[in-house]
Amino acid sequence: MTDLILIFAVVLPTVALGIWWVLRPQKPADQPVEKDVPAILFRDGVIEHATDSALANLPIAIGAHNWADLHNILVPHYPDFPPVAHAKDCGELVLKGNGSDIEIIWHENGATVLFHGAKEQSVLAPDLEELKVLRQVSEHLPYPVWKLDKSGALVWHNDAYAALRKRLPKASDNHSGHLFELPAIAGGSDTKRVKLALECPEIFEWFSVTRKPMSDGTFYHATSLIELIRAEEAQRDFVQTLAKTFAHLSIGLAIFNRDRQLALFNPALVDLTSLSVSFLSPRPTIDSFFDAMRENRRMPEPKTIKPGANGWRI
């Protein structure tokens, strides 16, 4: 019995001391742990994941930007930021900044970039303001704008592009993300007219598509030509109406445009001037037209005006 009391006397204080040690109040740490540290994960040089705070504070998008884009953003504030991602390296790199630090953790086929400190927003304030403006512009542009990477995959588009895509017939939607099928180009910018079947296969709308090759892909923008097409059709219908009306006139009619070229003539003009259709069809200038009439003796030679003692005389 004495032994049992002795055991309890030793064990109970020990257990009580252990419980007090576990439940004792913790002293506040000198450096509080940062919450929601902005972080970006790169895989094979492309942004694979990023925290919400990183996406909100930096002009980047998952899958659309790479290491070079982040380098261009940060190098004005962190001159030692590596220009390329060393995918096979391991270890860490810390870059000191004005009130904020960047920690780069290298790992296999990628890297993790961490932003420590509370002043990264103030350091990048001009860039963030520019990003805000650019986002507003892209969202409110009335015409589609999009970007393809070097492999031809769609990596970004604005709201107008998405709205136009919704107008495609379901049967023609191949889910590839491409609205316009354009041939590949060797280099430089170019503009092409492309027609797109919208809402039903029988209705086409024409667009002027311009592309600009970049180092990491190609930017495109498309402008609807529906108003221009309608104006061209109205002009063509008007000319056809004039041609039909003038075709029945017995007097010769020749209409020249602002470039002094023949734009329209009726059959009576051929009969009255003896000028052949082969001469009139290439749209001669007004000077060539009158010279030909003089050669056919359908028009007198211009009179020569000579200066005299008492003034001008013919």
PDB file of C-alpha atoms in Angstrom:
ATOM      1  CA  MET A   1       0.000   0.000   0.000  1.00  0.00           C
ATOM      2  CA  THR A   2       2.858   2.313   0.841  1.00  0.00           C
ATOM      3  CA  ASP A   3       4.399   1.636  -2.595  1.00  0.00           C
ATOM      4  CA  LEU A   4       1.123   2.479  -4.342  1.00  0.00           C
ATOM      5  CA  ILE A   5       0.860   5.785  -2.522  1.00  0.00           C
ATOM      6  CA  LEU A   6       4.463   6.563  -3.414  1.00  0.00           C
ATOM      7  CA  ILE A   7       3.819   5.872  -7.122  1.00  0.00           C
ATOM      8  CA  PHE A   8       0.768   8.172  -7.168  1.00  0.00           C
ATOM      9  CA  ALA A   9       2.750  10.818  -5.365  1.00  0.00           C
ATOM     10  CA  VAL A  10       5.379  10.790  -8.118  1.00  0.00           C
ATOM     11  CA  VAL A  11       3.148  10.299 -11.182  1.00  0.00           C
ATOM     12  CA  LEU A  12       0.384  12.795 -10.468  1.00  0.00           C
ATOM     13  CA  PRO A  13       2.649  15.855 -10.152  1.00  0.00           C
ATOM     14  CA  THR A  14       4.464  14.834 -13.317  1.00  0.00           C
ATOM     15  CA  VAL A  15       1.203  14.532 -15.293  1.00  0.00           C
ATOM     16  CA  ALA A  16      -0.024  17.839 -13.928  1.00  0.00           C
ATOM     17  CA  LEU A  17       3.239  19.527 -14.885  1.00  0.00           C
ATOM     18  CA  GLY A  18       2.963  18.126 -18.431  1.00  0.00           C
ATOM     19  CA  ILE A  19      -0.624  19.340 -18.823  1.00  0.00           C
ATOM     20  CA  TRP A  20       0.348  22.809 -17.621  1.00  0.00           C
ATOM     21  CA  TRP A  21       3.280  22.920 -20.088  1.00  0.00           C
ATOM     22  CA  VAL A  22       1.037  22.071 -23.040  1.00  0.00           C
ATOM     23  CA  LEU A  23      -1.738  24.494 -22.087  1.00  0.00           C
ATOM     24  CA  ARG A  24       0.469  27.366 -20.937  1.00  0.00           C
ATOM     25  CA  PRO A  25      -0.098  30.808 -22.676  1.00  0.00           C
ATOM     26  CA  GLN A  26       2.162  31.382 -25.633  1.00  0.00           C
ATOM     27  CA  LYS A  27       4.272  34.510 -25.866  1.00  0.00           C
ATOM     28  CA  PRO A  28       3.634  36.588 -28.960  1.00  0.00           C
ATOM     29  CA  ALA A  29       6.269  36.046 -31.612  1.00  0.00           C
ATOM     30  CA  ASP A  30       8.562  38.872 -32.472  1.00  0.00           C
ATOM     31  CA  GLN A  31       7.778  38.494 -36.192  1.00  0.00           C
ATOM     32  CA  PRO A  32       4.135  37.588 -36.925  1.00  0.00           C
ATOM     33  CA  VAL A  33       3.540  35.039 -39.609  1.00  0.00           C
ATOM     34  CA  GLU A  34       2.380  36.623 -42.867  1.00  0.00           C
ATOM     35  CA  LYS A  35      -1.036  35.617 -44.063  1.00  0.00           C
ATOM     36  CA  ASP A  36      -1.888  35.149 -47.742  1.00  0.00           C
ATOM     37  CA  VAL A  37       1.629  35.790 -48.988  1.00  0.00           C
ATOM     38  CA  PRO A  38       1.452  36.497 -52.745  1.00  0.00           C
ATOM     39  CA  ALA A  39       2.938  33.499 -54.517  1.00  0.00           C
ATOM     40  CA  ILE A  40       3.373  32.375 -58.123  1.00  0.00           C
ATOM     41  CA  LEU A  41       4.123  28.827 -59.250  1.00  0.00           C
ATOM     42  CA  PHE A  42       5.979  28.327 -62.537  1.00  0.00           C
ATOM     43  CA  ARG A  43       6.107  25.036 -64.420  1.00  0.00           C
ATOM     44  CA  ASP A  44       8.356  24.822 -67.496  1.00  0.00           C
ATOM     45  CA  GLY A  45       8.604  28.621 -67.532  1.00  0.00           C
ATOM     46  CA  VAL A  46       4.820  29.252 -67.635  1.00  0.00           C
ATOM     47  CA  ILE A  47       2.606  30.407 -64.759  1.00  0.00           C
ATOM     48  CA  GLU A  48       0.739  27.310 -63.577  1.00  0.00           C
ATOM     49  CA  HIS A  49      -0.805  28.705 -60.402  1.00  0.00           C
ATOM     50  CA  ALA A  50      -0.944  31.966 -58.460  1.00  0.00           C
ATOM     51  CA  THR A  51      -2.620  33.121 -55.274  1.00  0.00           C
ATOM     52  CA  ASP A  52      -5.478  35.593 -55.431  1.00  0.00           C
ATOM     53  CA  SER A  53      -3.320  38.333 -53.928  1.00  0.00           C
ATOM     54  CA  ALA A  54      -0.641  37.805 -56.582  1.00  0.00           C
ATOM     55  CA  LEU A  55      -3.210  37.960 -59.398  1.00  0.00           C
ATOM     56  CA  ALA A  56      -4.726  41.107 -57.887  1.00  0.00           C
ATOM     57  CA  ASN A  57      -1.406  42.916 -57.458  1.00  0.00           C
ATOM     58  CA  LEU A  58       0.438  41.904 -60.627  1.00  0.00           C
ATOM     59  CA  PRO A  59      -0.517  42.175 -64.332  1.00  0.00           C
ATOM     60  CA  ILE A  60      -0.384  38.414 -64.903  1.00  0.00           C
ATOM     61  CA  ALA A  61      -2.757  35.611 -65.857  1.00  0.00           C
ATOM     62  CA  ILE A  62      -2.438  31.878 -65.274  1.00  0.00           C
ATOM     63  CA  GLY A  63      -1.361  30.085 -68.442  1.00  0.00           C
ATOM     64  CA  ALA A  64      -1.058  33.322 -70.417  1.00  0.00           C
ATOM     65  CA  HIS A  65       2.213  34.705 -69.045  1.00  0.00           C
ATOM     66  CA  ASN A  66       5.651  33.252 -68.521  1.00  0.00           C
ATOM     67  CA  TRP A  67       8.858  33.949 -66.611  1.00  0.00           C
ATOM     68  CA  ALA A  68       9.969  36.613 -69.093  1.00  0.00           C
ATOM     69  CA  ASP A  69       6.743  38.559 -68.493  1.00  0.00           C
ATOM     70  CA  LEU A  70       7.284  38.563 -64.727  1.00  0.00           C
ATOM     71  CA  HIS A  71      10.917  39.559 -65.256  1.00  0.00           C
ATOM     72  CA  ASN A  72       9.867  42.566 -67.333  1.00  0.00           C
ATOM     73  CA  ILE A  73       7.426  43.615 -64.608  1.00  0.00           C
ATOM     74  CA  LEU A  74       9.798  43.281 -61.662  1.00  0.00           C
ATOM     75  CA  VAL A  75      13.233  44.151 -63.053  1.00  0.00           C
ATOM     76  CA  PRO A  76      12.703  47.952 -62.716  1.00  0.00           C
ATOM     77  CA  HIS A  77      12.184  47.416 -58.966  1.00  0.00           C
ATOM     78  CA  TYR A  78      14.445  44.354 -58.534  1.00  0.00           C
ATOM     79  CA  PRO A  79      17.377  44.673 -60.972  1.00  0.00           C
ATOM     80  CA  ASP A  80      18.831  41.294 -59.913  1.00  0.00           C
ATOM     81  CA  PHE A  81      15.670  39.351 -60.745  1.00  0.00           C
ATOM     82  CA  PRO A  82      16.840  36.404 -62.935  1.00  0.00           C
ATOM     83  CA  PRO A  83      16.041  36.876 -66.638  1.00  0.00           C
ATOM     84  CA  VAL A  84      15.451  33.143 -67.159  1.00  0.00           C
ATOM     85  CA  ALA A  85      14.083  30.358 -64.980  1.00  0.00           C
ATOM     86  CA  HIS A  86      16.646  27.682 -64.198  1.00  0.00           C
ATOM     87  CA  ALA A  87      14.293  24.714 -64.335  1.00  0.00           C
ATOM     88  CA  LYS A  88      16.914  22.145 -63.274  1.00  0.00           C
ATOM     89  CA  ASP A  89      18.405  24.150 -60.399  1.00  0.00           C
ATOM     90  CA  CYS A  90      17.532  23.703 -56.747  1.00  0.00           C
ATOM     91  CA  GLY A  91      17.847  26.055 -53.821  1.00  0.00           C
ATOM     92  CA  GLU A  92      16.606  29.515 -52.929  1.00  0.00           C
ATOM     93  CA  LEU A  93      17.278  33.105 -53.892  1.00  0.00           C
ATOM     94  CA  VAL A  94      16.201  36.153 -51.881  1.00  0.00           C
ATOM     95  CA  LEU A  95      16.071  39.614 -53.462  1.00  0.00           C
ATOM     96  CA  LYS A  96      15.917  42.613 -51.163  1.00  0.00           C
ATOM     97  CA  GLY A  97      13.676  45.483 -52.080  1.00  0.00           C
ATOM     98  CA  ASN A  98      12.378  48.748 -50.685  1.00  0.00           C
ATOM     99  CA  GLY A  99      10.359  47.362 -47.771  1.00  0.00           C
ATOM    100  CA  SER A 100       9.536  44.056 -49.479  1.00  0.00           C
ATOM    101  CA  ASP A 101      11.548  40.997 -50.413  1.00  0.00           C
ATOM    102  CA  ILE A 102      11.173  38.391 -53.145  1.00  0.00           C
ATOM    103  CA  GLU A 103      12.015  34.775 -52.403  1.00  0.00           C
ATOM    104  CA  ILE A 104      12.555  32.398 -55.329  1.00  0.00           C
ATOM    105  CA  ILE A 105      12.492  28.689 -54.536  1.00  0.00           C
ATOM    106  CA  TRP A 106      13.843  26.582 -57.378  1.00  0.00           C
ATOM    107  CA  HIS A 107      12.511  23.073 -57.844  1.00  0.00           C
ATOM    108  CA  GLU A 108      12.385  20.485 -60.563  1.00  0.00           C
ATOM    109  CA  ASN A 109      10.999  21.911 -63.839  1.00  0.00           C
ATOM    110  CA  GLY A 110       9.905  25.133 -62.207  1.00  0.00           C
ATOM    111  CA  ALA A 111      10.054  27.655 -59.413  1.00  0.00           C
ATOM    112  CA  THR A 112       7.937  29.327 -56.766  1.00  0.00           C
ATOM    113  CA  VAL A 113       8.122  33.103 -56.323  1.00  0.00           C
ATOM    114  CA  LEU A 114       7.047  34.512 -52.943  1.00  0.00           C
ATOM    115  CA  PHE A 115       6.527  38.191 -52.117  1.00  0.00           C
ATOM    116  CA  HIS A 116       7.288  39.024 -48.467  1.00  0.00           C
ATOM    117  CA  GLY A 117       6.413  42.376 -46.966  1.00  0.00           C
ATOM    118  CA  ALA A 118       3.542  44.821 -47.096  1.00  0.00           C
ATOM    119  CA  LYS A 119       4.850  47.347 -49.614  1.00  0.00           C
ATOM    120  CA  GLU A 120       4.722  45.370 -52.827  1.00  0.00           C
ATOM    121  CA  GLN A 121       1.511  47.171 -53.742  1.00  0.00           C
ATOM    122  CA  SER A 122       3.062  50.625 -53.289  1.00  0.00           C
ATOM    123  CA  VAL A 123       6.185  49.624 -55.237  1.00  0.00           C
ATOM    124  CA  LEU A 124       4.107  48.381 -58.161  1.00  0.00           C
ATOM    125  CA  ALA A 125       1.421  51.068 -57.923  1.00  0.00           C
ATOM    126  CA  PRO A 126       2.158  52.610 -61.360  1.00  0.00           C
ATOM    127  CA  ASP A 127       2.118  49.181 -62.984  1.00  0.00           C
ATOM    128  CA  LEU A 128      -1.122  48.247 -61.242  1.00  0.00           C
ATOM    129  CA  GLU A 129      -2.781  51.482 -62.316  1.00  0.00           C
ATOM    130  CA  GLU A 130      -1.718  50.831 -65.908  1.00  0.00           C
ATOM    131  CA  LEU A 131      -3.013  47.255 -65.619  1.00  0.00           C
ATOM    132  CA  LYS A 132      -6.361  48.551 -64.378  1.00  0.00           C
ATOM    133  CA  VAL A 133      -6.652  50.896 -67.348  1.00  0.00           C
ATOM    134  CA  LEU A 134      -5.656  48.173 -69.815  1.00  0.00           C
ATOM    135  CA  ARG A 135      -8.206  45.766 -68.363  1.00  0.00           C
ATOM    136  CA  GLN A 136     -10.934  48.381 -68.622  1.00  0.00           C
ATOM    137  CA  VAL A 137      -9.984  49.095 -72.223  1.00  0.00           C
ATOM    138  CA  SER A 138      -9.969  45.413 -73.188  1.00  0.00           C
ATOM    139  CA  GLU A 139     -13.312  44.809 -71.489  1.00  0.00           C
ATOM    140  CA  HIS A 140     -15.031  47.713 -73.243  1.00  0.00           C
ATOM    141  CA  LEU A 141     -13.502  47.422 -76.709  1.00  0.00           C
ATOM    142  CA  PRO A 142     -16.360  46.965 -79.195  1.00  0.00           C
ATOM    143  CA  TYR A 143     -14.367  44.608 -81.419  1.00  0.00           C
ATOM    144  CA  PRO A 144     -12.788  41.203 -80.690  1.00  0.00           C
ATOM    145  CA  VAL A 145      -9.146  41.020 -79.551  1.00  0.00           C
ATOM    146  CA  TRP A 146      -7.356  37.765 -78.788  1.00  0.00           C
ATOM    147  CA  LYS A 147      -3.923  36.161 -78.499  1.00  0.00           C
ATOM    148  CA  LEU A 148      -2.538  32.821 -79.649  1.00  0.00           C
ATOM    149  CA  ASP A 149       0.672  31.287 -78.378  1.00  0.00           C
ATOM    150  CA  LYS A 150       3.372  29.916 -80.660  1.00  0.00           C
ATOM    151  CA  SER A 151       1.580  26.573 -80.917  1.00  0.00           C
ATOM    152  CA  GLY A 152      -1.617  28.271 -82.094  1.00  0.00           C
ATOM    153  CA  ALA A 153      -3.560  27.737 -78.845  1.00  0.00           C
ATOM    154  CA  LEU A 154      -5.867  30.480 -77.614  1.00  0.00           C
ATOM    155  CA  VAL A 155      -4.414  31.957 -74.402  1.00  0.00           C
ATOM    156  CA  TRP A 156      -6.402  35.199 -73.996  1.00  0.00           C
ATOM    157  CA  HIS A 157      -9.395  37.061 -75.397  1.00  0.00           C
ATOM    158  CA  ASN A 158     -11.594  39.997 -74.443  1.00  0.00           C
ATOM    159  CA  ASP A 159     -15.328  40.139 -73.784  1.00  0.00           C
ATOM    160  CA  ALA A 160     -16.199  41.121 -77.364  1.00  0.00           C
ATOM    161  CA  TYR A 161     -14.516  37.931 -78.617  1.00  0.00           C
ATOM    162  CA  ALA A 162     -16.574  35.820 -76.195  1.00  0.00           C
ATOM    163  CA  ALA A 163     -19.789  37.590 -77.231  1.00  0.00           C
ATOM    164  CA  LEU A 164     -19.052  36.963 -80.907  1.00  0.00           C
ATOM    165  CA  ARG A 165     -18.337  33.308 -80.203  1.00  0.00           C
ATOM    166  CA  LYS A 166     -21.785  32.912 -78.651  1.00  0.00           C
ATOM    167  CA  ARG A 167     -23.330  33.943 -81.980  1.00  0.00           C
ATOM    168  CA  LEU A 168     -21.786  30.982 -83.785  1.00  0.00           C
ATOM    169  CA  PRO A 169     -24.140  28.185 -84.849  1.00  0.00           C
ATOM    170  CA  LYS A 170     -23.818  25.210 -82.500  1.00  0.00           C
ATOM    171  CA  ALA A 171     -23.069  22.892 -85.403  1.00  0.00           C
ATOM    172  CA  SER A 172     -20.033  24.953 -86.435  1.00  0.00           C
ATOM    173  CA  ASP A 173     -18.574  25.287 -82.931  1.00  0.00           C
ATOM    174  CA  ASN A 174     -15.582  22.964 -82.806  1.00  0.00           C
ATOM    175  CA  HIS A 175     -14.728  23.978 -79.197  1.00  0.00           C
ATOM    176  CA  SER A 176     -11.172  24.847 -80.292  1.00  0.00           C
ATOM    177  CA  GLY A 177     -11.576  28.470 -79.250  1.00  0.00           C
ATOM    178  CA  HIS A 178     -10.811  29.758 -82.758  1.00  0.00           C
ATOM    179  CA  LEU A 179     -13.311  32.024 -84.455  1.00  0.00           C
ATOM    180  CA  PHE A 180     -11.326  32.767 -87.599  1.00  0.00           C
ATOM    181  CA  GLU A 181      -9.298  30.280 -89.608  1.00  0.00           C
ATOM    182  CA  LEU A 182      -6.272  32.144 -90.944  1.00  0.00           C
ATOM    183  CA  PRO A 183      -3.276  30.773 -92.858  1.00  0.00           C
ATOM    184  CA  ALA A 184       0.096  30.931 -91.169  1.00  0.00           C
ATOM    185  CA  ILE A 185       2.418  33.823 -92.023  1.00  0.00           C
ATOM    186  CA  ALA A 186       6.199  33.956 -92.072  1.00  0.00           C
ATOM    187  CA  GLY A 187       6.435  37.302 -90.305  1.00  0.00           C
ATOM    188  CA  GLY A 188       5.177  40.858 -90.145  1.00  0.00           C
ATOM    189  CA  SER A 189       1.652  42.175 -89.814  1.00  0.00           C
ATOM    190  CA  ASP A 190      -1.100  41.792 -92.330  1.00  0.00           C
ATOM    191  CA  THR A 191      -4.834  42.384 -92.658  1.00  0.00           C
ATOM    192  CA  LYS A 192      -7.303  40.069 -94.362  1.00  0.00           C
ATOM    193  CA  ARG A 193     -11.012  40.021 -95.038  1.00  0.00           C
ATOM    194  CA  VAL A 194     -12.625  36.959 -93.486  1.00  0.00           C
ATOM    195  CA  LYS A 195     -16.279  35.938 -93.528  1.00  0.00           C
ATOM    196  CA  LEU A 196     -17.890  34.233 -90.559  1.00  0.00           C
ATOM    197  CA  ALA A 197     -21.179  32.316 -90.458  1.00  0.00           C
ATOM    198  CA  LEU A 198     -23.201  33.690 -87.554  1.00  0.00           C
ATOM    199  CA  GLU A 199     -26.434  32.405 -86.048  1.00  0.00           C
ATOM    200  CA  CYS A 200     -27.154  30.225 -89.069  1.00  0.00           C
ATOM    201  CA  PRO A 201     -24.907  28.857 -91.852  1.00  0.00           C
ATOM    202  CA  GLU A 202     -26.697  30.901 -94.506  1.00  0.00           C
ATOM    203  CA  ILE A 203     -25.870  34.285 -92.965  1.00  0.00           C
ATOM    204  CA  PHE A 204     -22.303  35.584 -93.268  1.00  0.00           C
ATOM    205  CA  GLU A 205     -20.685  38.625 -91.740  1.00  0.00           C
ATOM    206  CA  TRP A 206     -17.399  40.003 -93.046  1.00  0.00           C
ATOM    207  CA  PHE A 207     -14.558  41.051 -90.749  1.00  0.00           C
ATOM    208  CA  SER A 208     -11.221  42.726 -91.286  1.00  0.00           C
ATOM    209  CA  VAL A 209      -8.741  40.677 -89.219  1.00  0.00           C
ATOM    210  CA  THR A 210      -5.334  42.165 -88.402  1.00  0.00           C
ATOM    211  CA  ARG A 211      -2.552  40.213 -86.723  1.00  0.00           C
ATOM    212  CA  LYS A 212       0.672  41.304 -85.081  1.00  0.00           C
ATOM    213  CA  PRO A 213       3.352  38.653 -84.382  1.00  0.00           C
ATOM    214  CA  MET A 214       4.977  38.916 -80.942  1.00  0.00           C
ATOM    215  CA  SER A 215       7.903  37.114 -79.338  1.00  0.00           C
ATOM    216  CA  ASP A 216       5.630  34.697 -77.470  1.00  0.00           C
ATOM    217  CA  GLY A 217       2.708  34.438 -79.889  1.00  0.00           C
ATOM    218  CA  THR A 218       0.438  36.543 -82.073  1.00  0.00           C
ATOM    219  CA  PHE A 219      -2.110  39.247 -81.270  1.00  0.00           C
ATOM    220  CA  TYR A 220      -5.246  39.598 -83.393  1.00  0.00           C
ATOM    221  CA  HIS A 221      -8.100  42.050 -83.635  1.00  0.00           C
ATOM    222  CA  ALA A 222     -11.139  41.967 -85.899  1.00  0.00           C
ATOM    223  CA  THR A 223     -13.334  44.805 -87.123  1.00  0.00           C
ATOM    224  CA  SER A 224     -16.793  44.240 -88.531  1.00  0.00           C
ATOM    225  CA  LEU A 225     -17.157  45.326 -92.142  1.00  0.00           C
ATOM    226  CA  ILE A 226     -20.940  45.122 -92.236  1.00  0.00           C
ATOM    227  CA  GLU A 227     -21.389  48.899 -92.626  1.00  0.00           C
ATOM    228  CA  LEU A 228     -18.669  49.094 -95.271  1.00  0.00           C
ATOM    229  CA  ILE A 229     -20.176  46.145 -97.169  1.00  0.00           C
ATOM    230  CA  ARG A 230     -23.591  47.777 -97.062  1.00  0.00           C
ATOM    231  CA  ALA A 231     -22.148  51.044 -98.371  1.00  0.00           C
ATOM    232  CA  GLU A 232     -20.365  49.227-101.201  1.00  0.00           C
ATOM    233  CA  GLU A 233     -23.540  47.356-102.085  1.00  0.00           C
ATOM    234  CA  ALA A 234     -25.563  50.599-102.051  1.00  0.00           C
ATOM    235  CA  GLN A 235     -22.998  52.266-104.301  1.00  0.00           C
ATOM    236  CA  ARG A 236     -23.000  49.304-106.669  1.00  0.00           C
ATOM    237  CA  ASP A 237     -26.806  49.280-106.812  1.00  0.00           C
ATOM    238  CA  PHE A 238     -26.845  53.021-107.481  1.00  0.00           C
ATOM    239  CA  VAL A 239     -24.350  52.696-110.329  1.00  0.00           C
ATOM    240  CA  GLN A 240     -26.334  49.828-111.821  1.00  0.00           C
ATOM    241  CA  THR A 241     -29.521  51.909-111.628  1.00  0.00           C
ATOM    242  CA  LEU A 242     -27.805  54.810-113.367  1.00  0.00           C
ATOM    243  CA  ALA A 243     -26.433  52.504-116.032  1.00  0.00           C
ATOM    244  CA  LYS A 244     -29.874  51.070-116.751  1.00  0.00           C
ATOM    245  CA  THR A 245     -31.402  54.561-116.884  1.00  0.00           C
ATOM    246  CA  PHE A 246     -28.726  56.065-119.139  1.00  0.00           C
ATOM    247  CA  ALA A 247     -28.686  53.047-121.425  1.00  0.00           C
ATOM    248  CA  HIS A 248     -31.992  54.161-122.959  1.00  0.00           C
ATOM    249  CA  LEU A 249     -30.996  57.790-123.509  1.00  0.00           C
ATOM    250  CA  SER A 250     -30.380  58.939-127.078  1.00  0.00           C
ATOM    251  CA  ILE A 251     -27.748  61.445-126.010  1.00  0.00           C
ATOM    252  CA  GLY A 252     -24.195  60.468-125.201  1.00  0.00           C
ATOM    253  CA  LEU A 253     -23.299  60.514-121.532  1.00  0.00           C
ATOM    254  CA  ALA A 254     -19.851  60.327-119.919  1.00  0.00           C
ATOM    255  CA  ILE A 255     -19.309  60.657-116.170  1.00  0.00           C
ATOM    256  CA  PHE A 256     -15.810  61.229-114.745  1.00  0.00           C
ATOM    257  CA  ASN A 257     -14.831  60.747-111.099  1.00  0.00           C
ATOM    258  CA  ARG A 258     -12.739  63.028-108.912  1.00  0.00           C
ATOM    259  CA  ASP A 259      -9.563  61.418-110.292  1.00  0.00           C
ATOM    260  CA  ARG A 260     -10.616  62.639-113.783  1.00  0.00           C
ATOM    261  CA  GLN A 261     -11.152  59.058-114.959  1.00  0.00           C
ATOM    262  CA  LEU A 262     -14.160  57.823-116.899  1.00  0.00           C
ATOM    263  CA  ALA A 263     -16.529  56.153-114.410  1.00  0.00           C
ATOM    264  CA  LEU A 264     -19.677  55.587-116.479  1.00  0.00           C
ATOM    265  CA  PHE A 265     -20.824  55.902-120.100  1.00  0.00           C
ATOM    266  CA  ASN A 266     -23.868  54.821-122.072  1.00  0.00           C
ATOM    267  CA  PRO A 267     -24.132  53.082-125.489  1.00  0.00           C
ATOM    268  CA  ALA A 268     -25.181  56.312-127.222  1.00  0.00           C
ATOM    269  CA  LEU A 269     -21.760  57.792-126.449  1.00  0.00           C
ATOM    270  CA  VAL A 270     -20.089  55.076-128.536  1.00  0.00           C
ATOM    271  CA  ASP A 271     -22.318  55.826-131.512  1.00  0.00           C
ATOM    272  CA  LEU A 272     -21.968  59.603-131.309  1.00  0.00           C
ATOM    273  CA  THR A 273     -18.214  59.802-130.694  1.00  0.00           C
ATOM    274  CA  SER A 274     -17.074  56.777-132.744  1.00  0.00           C
ATOM    275  CA  LEU A 275     -14.928  55.796-129.770  1.00  0.00           C
ATOM    276  CA  SER A 276     -14.612  52.046-129.353  1.00  0.00           C
ATOM    277  CA  VAL A 277     -15.730  50.181-126.244  1.00  0.00           C
ATOM    278  CA  SER A 278     -12.195  48.817-125.907  1.00  0.00           C
ATOM    279  CA  PHE A 279     -10.975  52.412-125.482  1.00  0.00           C
ATOM    280  CA  LEU A 280     -13.683  53.469-123.032  1.00  0.00           C
ATOM    281  CA  SER A 281     -13.747  50.338-120.842  1.00  0.00           C
ATOM    282  CA  PRO A 282     -10.225  50.866-119.311  1.00  0.00           C
ATOM    283  CA  ARG A 283     -11.551  54.177-117.936  1.00  0.00           C
ATOM    284  CA  PRO A 284      -9.371  56.740-119.748  1.00  0.00           C
ATOM    285  CA  THR A 285      -8.716  60.149-118.255  1.00  0.00           C
ATOM    286  CA  ILE A 286     -10.708  63.145-119.359  1.00  0.00           C
ATOM    287  CA  ASP A 287      -7.710  64.518-121.287  1.00  0.00           C
ATOM    288  CA  SER A 288      -7.268  61.231-123.179  1.00  0.00           C
ATOM    289  CA  PHE A 289     -11.006  61.186-123.871  1.00  0.00           C
ATOM    290  CA  PHE A 290     -10.982  64.633-125.498  1.00  0.00           C
ATOM    291  CA  ASP A 291      -7.762  63.906-127.423  1.00  0.00           C
ATOM    292  CA  ALA A 292      -9.389  60.800-128.897  1.00  0.00           C
ATOM    293  CA  MET A 293     -12.464  62.806-129.896  1.00  0.00           C
ATOM    294  CA  ARG A 294     -10.259  65.343-131.695  1.00  0.00           C
ATOM    295  CA  GLU A 295      -8.474  62.565-133.555  1.00  0.00           C
ATOM    296  CA  ASN A 296     -11.869  61.267-134.716  1.00  0.00           C
ATOM    297  CA  ARG A 297     -12.793  64.795-135.759  1.00  0.00           C
ATOM    298  CA  ARG A 298     -15.732  64.778-133.360  1.00  0.00           C
ATOM    299  CA  MET A 299     -14.371  67.810-131.564  1.00  0.00           C
ATOM    300  CA  PRO A 300     -12.539  70.900-132.905  1.00  0.00           C
ATOM    301  CA  GLU A 301      -8.972  71.667-132.011  1.00  0.00           C
ATOM    302  CA  PRO A 302      -8.551  74.179-129.173  1.00  0.00           C
ATOM    303  CA  LYS A 303      -8.079  77.747-130.323  1.00  0.00           C
ATOM    304  CA  THR A 304      -4.685  79.359-129.801  1.00  0.00           C
ATOM    305  CA  ILE A 305      -4.725  82.617-127.888  1.00  0.00           C
ATOM    306  CA  LYS A 306      -1.863  84.990-128.657  1.00  0.00           C
ATOM    307  CA  PRO A 307      -0.917  88.245-126.888  1.00  0.00           C
ATOM    308  CA  GLY A 308      -1.291  91.429-128.997  1.00  0.00           C
ATOM    309  CA  ALA A 309      -0.279  95.060-128.668  1.00  0.00           C
ATOM    310  CA  ASN A 310      -3.719  96.073-127.409  1.00  0.00           C
ATOM    311  CA  GLY A 311      -4.344  92.930-125.382  1.00  0.00           C
ATOM    312  CA  TRP A 312      -5.075  89.265-126.074  1.00  0.00           C
ATOM    313  CA  ARG A 313      -6.421  88.219-129.476  1.00  0.00           C
ATOM    314  CA  ILE A 314      -7.345  84.946-131.111  1.00  0.00           C
TER     315      ILE A 314
END
